[in-house]
Short mmCIF file of C-alpha atoms in Angstrom, two decimals:
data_model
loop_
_atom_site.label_atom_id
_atom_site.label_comp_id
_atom_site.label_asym_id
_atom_site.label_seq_id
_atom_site.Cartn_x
_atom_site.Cartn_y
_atom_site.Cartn_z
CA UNK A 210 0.00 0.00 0.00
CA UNK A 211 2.66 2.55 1.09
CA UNK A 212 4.50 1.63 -2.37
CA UNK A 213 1.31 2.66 -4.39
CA UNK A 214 0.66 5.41 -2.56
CA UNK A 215 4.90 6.58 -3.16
CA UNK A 216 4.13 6.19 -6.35
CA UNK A 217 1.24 8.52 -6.64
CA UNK A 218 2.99 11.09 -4.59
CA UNK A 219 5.94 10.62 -7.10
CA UNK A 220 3.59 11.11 -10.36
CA UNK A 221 1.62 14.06 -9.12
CA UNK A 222 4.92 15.98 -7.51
CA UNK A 223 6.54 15.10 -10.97
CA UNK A 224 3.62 16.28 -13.43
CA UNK A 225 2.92 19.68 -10.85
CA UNK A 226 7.04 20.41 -11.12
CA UNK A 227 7.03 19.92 -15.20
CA UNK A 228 3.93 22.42 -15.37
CA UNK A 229 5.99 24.97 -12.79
CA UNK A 230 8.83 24.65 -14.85
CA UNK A 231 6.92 25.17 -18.17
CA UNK A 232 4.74 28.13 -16.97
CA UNK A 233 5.84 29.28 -14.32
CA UNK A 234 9.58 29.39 -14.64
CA UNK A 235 9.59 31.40 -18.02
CA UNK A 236 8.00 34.38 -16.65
CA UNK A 237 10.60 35.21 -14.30
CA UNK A 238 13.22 34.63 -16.76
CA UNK A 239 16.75 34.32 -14.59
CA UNK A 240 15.14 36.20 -11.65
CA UNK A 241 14.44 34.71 -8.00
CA UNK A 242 11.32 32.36 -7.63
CA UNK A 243 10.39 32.56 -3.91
CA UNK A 244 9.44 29.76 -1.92
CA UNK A 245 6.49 31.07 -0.89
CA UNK A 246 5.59 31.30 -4.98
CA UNK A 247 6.02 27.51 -5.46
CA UNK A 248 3.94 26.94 -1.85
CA UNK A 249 1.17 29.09 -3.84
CA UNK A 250 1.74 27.15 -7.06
CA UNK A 251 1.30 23.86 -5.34
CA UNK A 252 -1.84 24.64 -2.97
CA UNK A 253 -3.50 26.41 -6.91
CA UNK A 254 -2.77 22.81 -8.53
CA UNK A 255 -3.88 20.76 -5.69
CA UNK A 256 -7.37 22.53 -5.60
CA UNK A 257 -7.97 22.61 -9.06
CA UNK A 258 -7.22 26.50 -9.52
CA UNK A 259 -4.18 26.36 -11.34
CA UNK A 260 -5.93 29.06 -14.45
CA UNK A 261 -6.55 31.67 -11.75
CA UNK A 262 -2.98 31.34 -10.64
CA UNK A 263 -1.27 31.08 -13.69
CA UNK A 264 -3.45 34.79 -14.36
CA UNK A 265 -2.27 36.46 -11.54
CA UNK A 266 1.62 35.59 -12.14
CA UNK A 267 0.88 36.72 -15.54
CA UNK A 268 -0.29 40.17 -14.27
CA UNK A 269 2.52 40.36 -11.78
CA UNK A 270 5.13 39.73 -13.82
CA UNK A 271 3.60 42.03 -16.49
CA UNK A 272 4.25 44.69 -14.54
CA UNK A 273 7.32 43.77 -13.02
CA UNK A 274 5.87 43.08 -8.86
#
């Protein structure tokens, strides 16, 4: 049982850090990416809000915040 569940764990922390590193990553270019960024990231794709996170990086990085 603990196997299988590893395994999960493994898959979804692998397929959220691919999408971070696809959309997330390019915004900010070489600058910093906060902890507390990938914290939010995580807690958006856990609950199904990932769109409405992936907006409001857009806007902040936009405009350079």
């Amino acid at each position: 049982m603990e196997t299988t569940h590893q395994t999960n764990y493994d898959i979804f922390m692998e397929n959220f850090s691919k999408k971070f590193d696809e959309e997330v990553k390019p915004l900010y270019g070489n600058g910093p990416i906060y902890t507390n960024l990938v914290t939010e990231a995580l807690h958006a794709y856990i609950d199904g809000e990932w769109d409405k996170f992936m907006k409001r990086v857009k806007e902040e990085t936009k405009y350079g915040l």
